[in-house]
Amino acid sequence: MELLCIQSQEHPELPLAELVAVMECENIQAEIDQVCEGLVILKNISQDNLMDYYNILTKRLGYTHEVHELIMKSNTQTLDSDVSEVDWSHYIDETFAVRVKRIHSQVDTVGEERRLGTLILDNCDDIKVNLSKPKSLIRVAAFGDDLFIGIERIKLNKKHFEESKPHKRPFFYPGSMNPKLARCMVNLSRIKAGELLLDPFCGTGGILIEAGLIGCKLVGSDIYWKMKNGTAINLDYYGITDYRTFNLDVRELKMYEKVASVVTDPPYGISTSTGDVDGEEIFKEFFYAIYDNMKDDAYLCMASPHYVDLKPMVDEVGFEIVEQYGIKMHRSLTRIISVIRKKPY
C-alpha cells in the first residue's frame, strides 16, 4: 500500500523534513520516494497500518497539503488501459469527482479530469459524477506526463492555517509566527501526543496552540505578564485545556517534570526579554537554562537570526545541531530554524 502526499512548495526543504520527523517520532514504517519538490510517495506500507498512518499524517502535518491513498500510477499515454484494470467500486461510493493538480506538468487539467471521469464511469456501474459534493474524491497529481491517482480517505484541514493566523486570534501582538511554520517546528521537535512541550518565550502562544491541537501537554512562560496572560486567552479560545503558563525569566525556569521537547521563537532583540544581558550571550544562557529541564535525547527546535552562530554555544552546553533550514525574511535577515538534540551526560 502507498500514500500520496502533495506538499507545499513554499520552502525547498521544510515540507519533506517535517514529514520525516513525524514518521520518525510516530514510528511510521514506510519508504519515502520524493518524486519532485511538492510530491512524495510513501511506499511499502502494510494494509493493517495504512489508515493509522493516514490519520496521524493528516492530523499533524503543516507543510503537506493533501494525503491520499494511492490507487495507481499511470501516464497520459496508457491511462485508458490502466483505468480498465482497477476495480473502482472498491474506491467510489455512489458519487465522485476527479481533480487534477499539476506539479511541473503541462497537462490539460480540465481535459484530463473529464477523460479520467469518463473512463471510470465506463468501468464501474451504479456511480455518478457530482462535482459539487462528491462522496468520493479522486485526486490526480500530474508530474510531466506521469499521473499519480489517489483517493481521499481523510480530509486534511487546510483551512485551519488560514483561520488561525495571528491577527485572527483574540489576543494579538505584532511579529507573531505564522501557524504553518509553528506546526512544522513542533513536528521537527519529534514530540508525540501526551508528551510535555515547553515554549519559554511563548509570546501570544502560537507554537503552543499548534502543539496543543496535536494533543501535547503544554508549558509556556514569558517575562512579560501581558504575553503570559494573552497566551492563556488564545489557548482557551482553541479549546486547549492541558496547559500551564508562567510569568518569569527563562533563566529562573525550574520544571517539576522534564519536558520531551522545547519549541520556541526567541525575540531577535532577545535582550529585551531578559532585561540585563546583551548580544549573543543571552542565547548561551538560554541553552544552559533549559538543558536540565529537558529529558535526555529530547529535541529543541528554535528560530534565530542568521548572524548568530549557535554551534559553539550548543557544543559548550551539551547539545548538538541535527538540522538547520534558512527562511529568507527580507534582504537583511534570514531566519534559521535549528533542530537541536540534547546529549545526555
Tab-separated table of C-alpha atoms in Angstrom:
chain	number	residue	atom	x	y	z
A	1	MET	CA	0.000	0.000	0.000
A	2	GLU	CA	1.114	3.545	-0.719
A	3	LEU	CA	0.203	7.090	0.310
A	4	LEU	CA	0.372	10.090	-1.998
A	5	CYS	CA	1.494	13.313	-0.272
A	6	ILE	CA	1.050	16.641	-2.036
A	7	GLN	CA	3.247	19.153	-0.248
A	8	SER	CA	3.665	22.902	-0.105
A	9	GLN	CA	6.346	24.389	-2.318
A	10	GLU	CA	6.795	27.420	-0.040
A	11	HIS	CA	10.189	26.111	1.064
A	12	PRO	CA	12.507	23.666	-0.719
A	13	GLU	CA	13.341	21.558	2.355
A	14	LEU	CA	10.943	22.063	5.273
A	15	PRO	CA	7.944	20.052	3.969
A	16	LEU	CA	9.996	16.891	3.496
A	17	ALA	CA	11.934	17.449	6.750
A	18	GLU	CA	8.659	17.798	8.649
A	19	LEU	CA	7.308	14.591	7.105
A	20	VAL	CA	10.485	12.692	8.003
A	21	ALA	CA	10.344	13.969	11.599
A	22	VAL	CA	6.713	12.907	12.068
A	23	MET	CA	7.412	9.489	10.583
A	24	GLU	CA	10.372	9.113	12.938
A	25	CYS	CA	8.594	10.034	16.162
A	26	GLU	CA	5.378	8.171	15.268
A	27	ASN	CA	7.299	5.091	14.102
A	28	ILE	CA	5.720	5.122	10.653
A	29	GLN	CA	7.340	2.341	8.665
A	30	ALA	CA	7.444	3.332	5.003
A	31	GLU	CA	9.876	4.059	2.209
A	32	ILE	CA	9.988	7.724	1.151
A	33	ASP	CA	10.095	8.418	-2.583
A	34	GLN	CA	10.308	12.131	-3.353
A	35	VAL	CA	9.156	12.323	-6.963
A	36	CYS	CA	9.900	16.044	-7.028
A	37	GLU	CA	9.584	19.053	-4.755
A	38	GLY	CA	5.939	19.027	-3.680
A	39	LEU	CA	5.207	15.371	-4.455
A	40	VAL	CA	6.119	12.431	-2.195
A	41	ILE	CA	5.052	8.777	-2.250
A	42	LEU	CA	5.195	6.681	0.918
A	43	LYS	CA	5.747	3.093	-0.210
A	44	ASN	CA	5.628	-0.412	1.261
A	45	ILE	CA	3.006	0.299	3.933
A	46	SER	CA	1.232	-2.731	5.329
A	47	GLN	CA	-2.529	-2.731	4.855
A	48	ASP	CA	-3.008	-3.082	8.619
A	49	ASN	CA	-1.136	0.188	9.231
A	50	LEU	CA	-2.413	2.263	6.322
A	51	MET	CA	-5.336	4.050	8.000
A	52	ASP	CA	-3.445	4.588	11.260
A	53	TYR	CA	-0.624	6.253	9.347
A	54	TYR	CA	-3.125	8.209	7.262
A	55	ASN	CA	-4.806	9.540	10.419
A	56	ILE	CA	-1.514	10.576	12.010
A	57	LEU	CA	-0.236	12.409	8.944
A	58	THR	CA	-3.438	14.325	8.252
A	59	LYS	CA	-3.706	15.386	11.893
A	60	ARG	CA	-0.111	16.525	12.298
A	61	LEU	CA	1.419	17.877	9.107
A	62	GLY	CA	1.564	21.587	8.310
A	63	TYR	CA	3.521	21.812	5.071
A	64	THR	CA	1.761	18.817	3.478
A	65	HIS	CA	-1.494	19.987	1.928
A	66	GLU	CA	-3.046	16.663	0.960
A	67	VAL	CA	-2.627	12.957	1.730
A	68	HIS	CA	-4.336	10.280	-0.360
A	69	GLU	CA	-4.329	6.530	-0.689
A	70	LEU	CA	-2.534	5.868	-3.967
A	71	ILE	CA	-4.603	3.774	-6.349
A	72	MET	CA	-2.273	3.644	-9.330
A	73	LYS	CA	0.460	5.340	-11.269
A	74	SER	CA	-0.257	5.921	-14.936
A	75	ASN	CA	0.595	8.409	-17.674
A	76	THR	CA	-1.200	10.284	-20.409
A	77	GLN	CA	-0.441	7.558	-22.977
A	78	THR	CA	-1.510	4.456	-21.015
A	79	LEU	CA	-4.359	5.907	-18.914
A	80	ASP	CA	-7.187	4.174	-20.820
A	81	SER	CA	-5.839	0.654	-20.353
A	82	ASP	CA	-4.623	1.303	-16.793
A	83	VAL	CA	-8.059	2.510	-15.639
A	84	SER	CA	-9.749	-0.615	-17.004
A	85	GLU	CA	-7.660	-2.809	-14.707
A	86	VAL	CA	-8.921	-1.172	-11.483
A	87	ASP	CA	-11.997	-2.234	-9.516
A	88	TRP	CA	-13.345	1.250	-8.942
A	89	SER	CA	-16.249	0.044	-6.796
A	90	HIS	CA	-13.613	-0.540	-4.097
A	91	TYR	CA	-12.882	3.196	-4.033
A	92	ILE	CA	-16.020	5.087	-5.106
A	93	ASP	CA	-19.197	5.376	-3.035
A	94	GLU	CA	-22.136	6.398	-5.265
A	95	THR	CA	-20.803	9.760	-6.451
A	96	PHE	CA	-17.357	11.056	-7.319
A	97	ALA	CA	-15.359	13.890	-8.789
A	98	VAL	CA	-11.903	13.975	-10.340
A	99	ARG	CA	-9.494	16.790	-9.550
A	100	VAL	CA	-6.110	17.199	-11.226
A	101	LYS	CA	-3.230	19.144	-9.699
A	102	ARG	CA	-0.272	19.944	-11.915
A	103	ILE	CA	3.213	19.797	-10.387
A	104	HIS	CA	5.812	20.667	-13.032
A	105	SER	CA	3.407	19.477	-15.726
A	106	GLN	CA	1.707	20.940	-18.778
A	107	VAL	CA	-1.214	18.501	-18.972
A	108	ASP	CA	-4.655	19.918	-19.733
A	109	THR	CA	-6.204	19.936	-16.265
A	110	VAL	CA	-9.863	20.082	-17.321
A	111	GLY	CA	-9.282	17.702	-20.198
A	112	GLU	CA	-7.657	15.046	-18.018
A	113	GLU	CA	-10.359	15.397	-15.368
A	114	ARG	CA	-13.064	14.757	-17.972
A	115	ARG	CA	-11.110	11.951	-19.565
A	116	LEU	CA	-10.499	10.081	-16.316
A	117	GLY	CA	-14.053	10.671	-15.127
A	118	THR	CA	-15.447	9.189	-18.333
A	119	LEU	CA	-13.105	6.201	-18.149
A	120	ILE	CA	-14.140	5.486	-14.562
A	121	LEU	CA	-17.847	5.683	-15.478
A	122	ASP	CA	-17.258	3.254	-18.332
A	123	ASN	CA	-15.576	0.789	-15.967
A	124	CYS	CA	-17.892	0.937	-12.948
A	125	ASP	CA	-21.660	0.525	-12.517
A	126	ASP	CA	-24.063	2.447	-10.278
A	127	ILE	CA	-21.950	5.563	-9.788
A	128	LYS	CA	-22.438	9.150	-10.890
A	129	VAL	CA	-20.350	12.291	-11.178
A	130	ASN	CA	-21.087	15.010	-8.632
A	131	LEU	CA	-18.756	17.979	-8.950
A	132	SER	CA	-20.125	19.993	-6.030
A	133	LYS	CA	-20.482	17.461	-3.185
A	134	PRO	CA	-18.979	14.112	-4.217
A	135	LYS	CA	-18.864	11.300	-1.696
A	136	SER	CA	-15.544	10.208	-3.203
A	137	LEU	CA	-12.759	12.460	-4.450
A	138	ILE	CA	-10.277	11.093	-6.963
A	139	ARG	CA	-7.124	13.211	-6.842
A	140	VAL	CA	-4.611	13.177	-9.674
A	141	ALA	CA	-1.136	14.655	-9.231
A	142	ALA	CA	0.393	15.271	-12.644
A	143	PHE	CA	4.179	15.404	-12.911
A	144	GLY	CA	5.284	15.761	-16.503
A	145	ASP	CA	3.237	13.113	-18.346
A	146	ASP	CA	3.023	10.881	-15.269
A	147	LEU	CA	-0.281	10.688	-13.400
A	148	PHE	CA	-0.397	9.647	-9.740
A	149	ILE	CA	-4.021	8.755	-8.997
A	150	GLY	CA	-5.315	8.540	-5.439
A	151	ILE	CA	-8.485	8.504	-3.355
A	152	GLU	CA	-9.103	10.912	-0.491
A	153	ARG	CA	-9.970	8.864	2.581
A	154	ILE	CA	-9.402	11.576	5.231
A	155	LYS	CA	-9.613	15.299	4.528
A	156	LEU	CA	-6.717	17.378	5.813
A	157	ASN	CA	-7.914	20.615	7.428
A	158	LYS	CA	-6.050	23.190	5.361
A	159	LYS	CA	-8.418	25.986	6.439
A	160	HIS	CA	-7.020	25.888	9.974
A	161	PHE	CA	-3.764	27.546	8.965
A	162	GLU	CA	-5.632	30.405	7.307
A	163	GLU	CA	-8.256	30.845	10.005
A	164	SER	CA	-5.748	30.777	12.884
A	165	LYS	CA	-3.364	33.440	11.610
A	166	PRO	CA	-2.129	35.643	14.474
A	167	HIS	CA	-4.347	38.657	13.725
A	168	LYS	CA	-7.461	36.442	13.866
A	169	ARG	CA	-6.855	35.302	17.456
A	170	PRO	CA	-8.437	37.003	20.488
A	171	PHE	CA	-5.022	38.211	21.696
A	172	PHE	CA	-2.728	39.610	19.020
A	173	TYR	CA	0.708	41.177	19.095
A	174	PRO	CA	2.786	42.099	16.025
A	175	GLY	CA	5.591	39.780	15.000
A	176	SER	CA	3.878	36.502	15.849
A	177	MET	CA	4.897	33.409	13.885
A	178	ASN	CA	2.514	32.083	11.256
A	179	PRO	CA	0.722	28.873	12.307
A	180	LYS	CA	2.031	26.666	9.485
A	181	LEU	CA	5.655	27.307	10.448
A	182	ALA	CA	4.773	26.906	14.123
A	183	ARG	CA	3.209	23.497	13.406
A	184	CYS	CA	6.248	22.487	11.371
A	185	MET	CA	8.601	23.426	14.212
A	186	VAL	CA	6.512	21.435	16.691
A	187	ASN	CA	6.773	18.436	14.368
A	188	LEU	CA	10.515	18.894	13.867
A	189	SER	CA	10.899	18.565	17.653
A	190	ARG	CA	9.714	14.942	17.426
A	191	ILE	CA	7.053	15.459	20.111
A	192	LYS	CA	4.158	12.997	20.441
A	193	ALA	CA	0.615	13.418	21.732
A	194	GLY	CA	0.537	13.222	25.533
A	195	GLU	CA	4.137	14.387	25.951
A	196	LEU	CA	5.146	17.691	27.551
A	197	LEU	CA	6.297	20.582	25.348
A	198	LEU	CA	7.799	23.853	26.604
A	199	ASP	CA	7.929	27.273	24.944
A	200	PRO	CA	9.931	29.566	27.267
A	201	PHE	CA	9.306	32.640	25.068
A	202	CYS	CA	5.640	31.912	24.450
A	203	GLY	CA	4.581	35.381	23.265
A	204	THR	CA	0.974	35.088	22.071
A	205	GLY	CA	1.029	31.286	22.222
A	206	GLY	CA	1.220	30.421	18.527
A	207	ILE	CA	3.595	27.487	18.976
A	208	LEU	CA	1.657	26.189	21.989
A	209	ILE	CA	-1.618	26.330	20.043
A	210	GLU	CA	-0.213	24.087	17.321
A	211	ALA	CA	1.267	21.668	19.850
A	212	GLY	CA	-1.983	21.558	21.806
A	213	LEU	CA	-4.008	20.774	18.701
A	214	ILE	CA	-2.000	17.592	18.116
A	215	GLY	CA	-2.535	16.511	21.722
A	216	CYS	CA	0.576	17.664	23.597
A	217	LYS	CA	0.688	18.809	27.203
A	218	LEU	CA	1.955	22.373	27.354
A	219	VAL	CA	4.033	24.730	29.448
A	220	GLY	CA	4.571	28.301	28.344
A	221	SER	CA	6.437	31.125	30.005
A	222	ASP	CA	7.274	34.722	29.183
A	223	ILE	CA	8.980	37.547	31.041
A	224	TYR	CA	6.023	39.774	30.248
A	225	TRP	CA	2.799	39.179	32.174
A	226	LYS	CA	0.790	40.545	29.228
A	227	MET	CA	2.126	37.786	26.961
A	228	LYS	CA	1.651	35.034	29.529
A	229	ASN	CA	-1.949	36.135	30.030
A	230	GLY	CA	-2.555	36.530	26.281
A	231	THR	CA	-1.275	33.025	25.631
A	232	ALA	CA	-3.821	31.615	28.089
A	233	ILE	CA	-6.602	33.571	26.380
A	234	ASN	CA	-5.633	32.163	22.979
A	235	LEU	CA	-5.263	28.584	24.222
A	236	ASP	CA	-8.699	28.753	25.835
A	237	TYR	CA	-10.135	30.091	22.567
A	238	TYR	CA	-8.942	26.975	20.713
A	239	GLY	CA	-10.324	24.644	23.373
A	240	ILE	CA	-6.890	23.619	24.655
A	241	THR	CA	-7.017	22.841	28.373
A	242	ASP	CA	-3.912	20.816	29.304
A	243	TYR	CA	-1.535	23.734	29.801
A	244	ARG	CA	0.252	25.878	32.367
A	245	THR	CA	1.588	29.380	31.796
A	246	PHE	CA	4.104	31.319	33.903
A	247	ASN	CA	5.365	34.877	34.063
A	248	LEU	CA	9.132	34.521	34.531
A	249	ASP	CA	12.603	34.911	33.062
A	250	VAL	CA	13.728	31.748	31.272
A	251	ARG	CA	16.828	31.661	33.493
A	252	GLU	CA	14.559	31.101	36.510
A	253	LEU	CA	12.829	28.118	34.958
A	254	LYS	CA	12.791	25.005	37.145
A	255	MET	CA	10.444	22.337	35.820
A	256	TYR	CA	8.949	19.743	38.163
A	257	GLU	CA	8.633	17.404	35.171
A	258	LYS	CA	11.315	17.336	32.496
A	259	VAL	CA	9.977	18.156	29.057
A	260	ALA	CA	10.035	15.956	25.954
A	261	SER	CA	10.757	18.919	23.695
A	262	VAL	CA	11.298	22.663	23.623
A	263	VAL	CA	9.985	24.703	20.693
A	264	THR	CA	10.459	28.445	20.704
A	265	ASP	CA	10.970	31.635	18.725
A	266	PRO	CA	13.083	33.926	20.927
A	267	PRO	CA	12.734	37.633	20.198
A	268	TYR	CA	15.616	38.613	17.941
A	269	GLY	CA	16.272	41.612	20.102
A	270	ILE	CA	16.489	38.944	22.748
A	271	SER	CA	17.958	41.219	25.435
A	272	THR	CA	14.511	42.821	25.645
A	273	SER	CA	13.231	39.520	27.034
A	274	THR	CA	15.765	39.346	29.829
A	275	GLY	CA	16.408	42.957	30.600
A	276	ASP	CA	20.049	42.801	31.626
A	277	VAL	CA	22.101	40.711	29.175
A	278	ASP	CA	23.066	41.914	25.721
A	279	GLY	CA	24.023	40.262	22.452
A	280	GLU	CA	24.650	36.587	21.806
A	281	GLU	CA	25.450	35.813	25.442
A	282	ILE	CA	21.764	35.504	26.204
A	283	PHE	CA	21.442	32.595	23.751
A	284	LYS	CA	24.078	30.711	25.717
A	285	GLU	CA	22.271	31.452	28.977
A	286	PHE	CA	19.070	30.212	27.368
A	287	PHE	CA	20.720	26.898	26.446
A	288	TYR	CA	22.079	26.457	29.972
A	289	ALA	CA	18.690	27.313	31.467
A	290	ILE	CA	16.728	24.715	29.517
A	291	TYR	CA	19.294	21.881	29.487
A	292	ASP	CA	18.415	20.469	32.906
A	293	ASN	CA	14.706	20.937	32.226
A	294	MET	CA	14.826	18.571	29.234
A	295	LYS	CA	14.766	14.797	29.117
A	296	ASP	CA	17.843	13.022	27.786
A	297	ASP	CA	17.816	12.927	23.982
A	298	ALA	CA	14.988	15.483	23.893
A	299	TYR	CA	14.846	17.888	20.976
A	300	LEU	CA	14.845	21.662	20.853
A	301	CYS	CA	13.520	23.403	17.738
A	302	MET	CA	14.138	27.131	17.660
A	303	ALA	CA	14.296	30.106	15.333
A	304	SER	CA	17.229	32.511	15.353
A	305	PRO	CA	18.694	35.217	13.095
A	306	HIS	CA	21.373	34.115	10.632
A	307	TYR	CA	24.035	36.297	12.202
A	308	VAL	CA	24.028	34.335	15.475
A	309	ASP	CA	26.334	31.287	15.368
A	310	LEU	CA	24.664	28.737	17.629
A	311	LYS	CA	27.129	25.872	17.147
A	312	PRO	CA	29.850	26.858	19.658
A	313	MET	CA	27.172	27.587	22.254
A	314	VAL	CA	25.306	24.307	21.876
A	315	ASP	CA	28.576	22.385	21.867
A	316	GLU	CA	29.637	24.028	25.119
A	317	VAL	CA	26.343	23.366	26.894
A	318	GLY	CA	25.873	19.761	25.776
A	319	PHE	CA	23.600	19.925	22.757
A	320	GLU	CA	24.182	19.036	19.120
A	321	ILE	CA	22.708	20.583	15.986
A	322	VAL	CA	20.865	17.955	13.937
A	323	GLU	CA	19.339	20.030	11.136
A	324	GLN	CA	19.162	23.675	10.080
A	325	TYR	CA	16.985	25.422	7.484
A	326	GLY	CA	17.081	29.022	6.308
A	327	ILE	CA	13.980	31.113	5.597
A	328	LYS	CA	14.597	34.405	3.817
A	329	MET	CA	12.620	37.091	5.608
A	330	HIS	CA	13.871	40.154	3.738
A	331	ARG	CA	17.095	41.450	2.233
A	332	SER	CA	18.929	41.817	5.522
A	333	LEU	CA	17.526	38.923	7.567
A	334	THR	CA	17.337	35.164	7.164
A	335	ARG	CA	15.580	33.206	9.880
A	336	ILE	CA	17.344	29.950	10.759
A	337	ILE	CA	15.224	27.053	12.005
A	338	SER	CA	17.505	24.778	14.049
A	339	VAL	CA	16.712	21.273	15.287
A	340	ILE	CA	18.957	20.582	18.285
A	341	ARG	CA	19.229	17.427	20.363
A	342	LYS	CA	20.211	17.226	23.997
A	343	LYS	CA	23.126	14.891	24.564
A	344	PRO	CA	22.887	13.014	27.868
A	345	TYR	CA	25.701	13.264	30.378
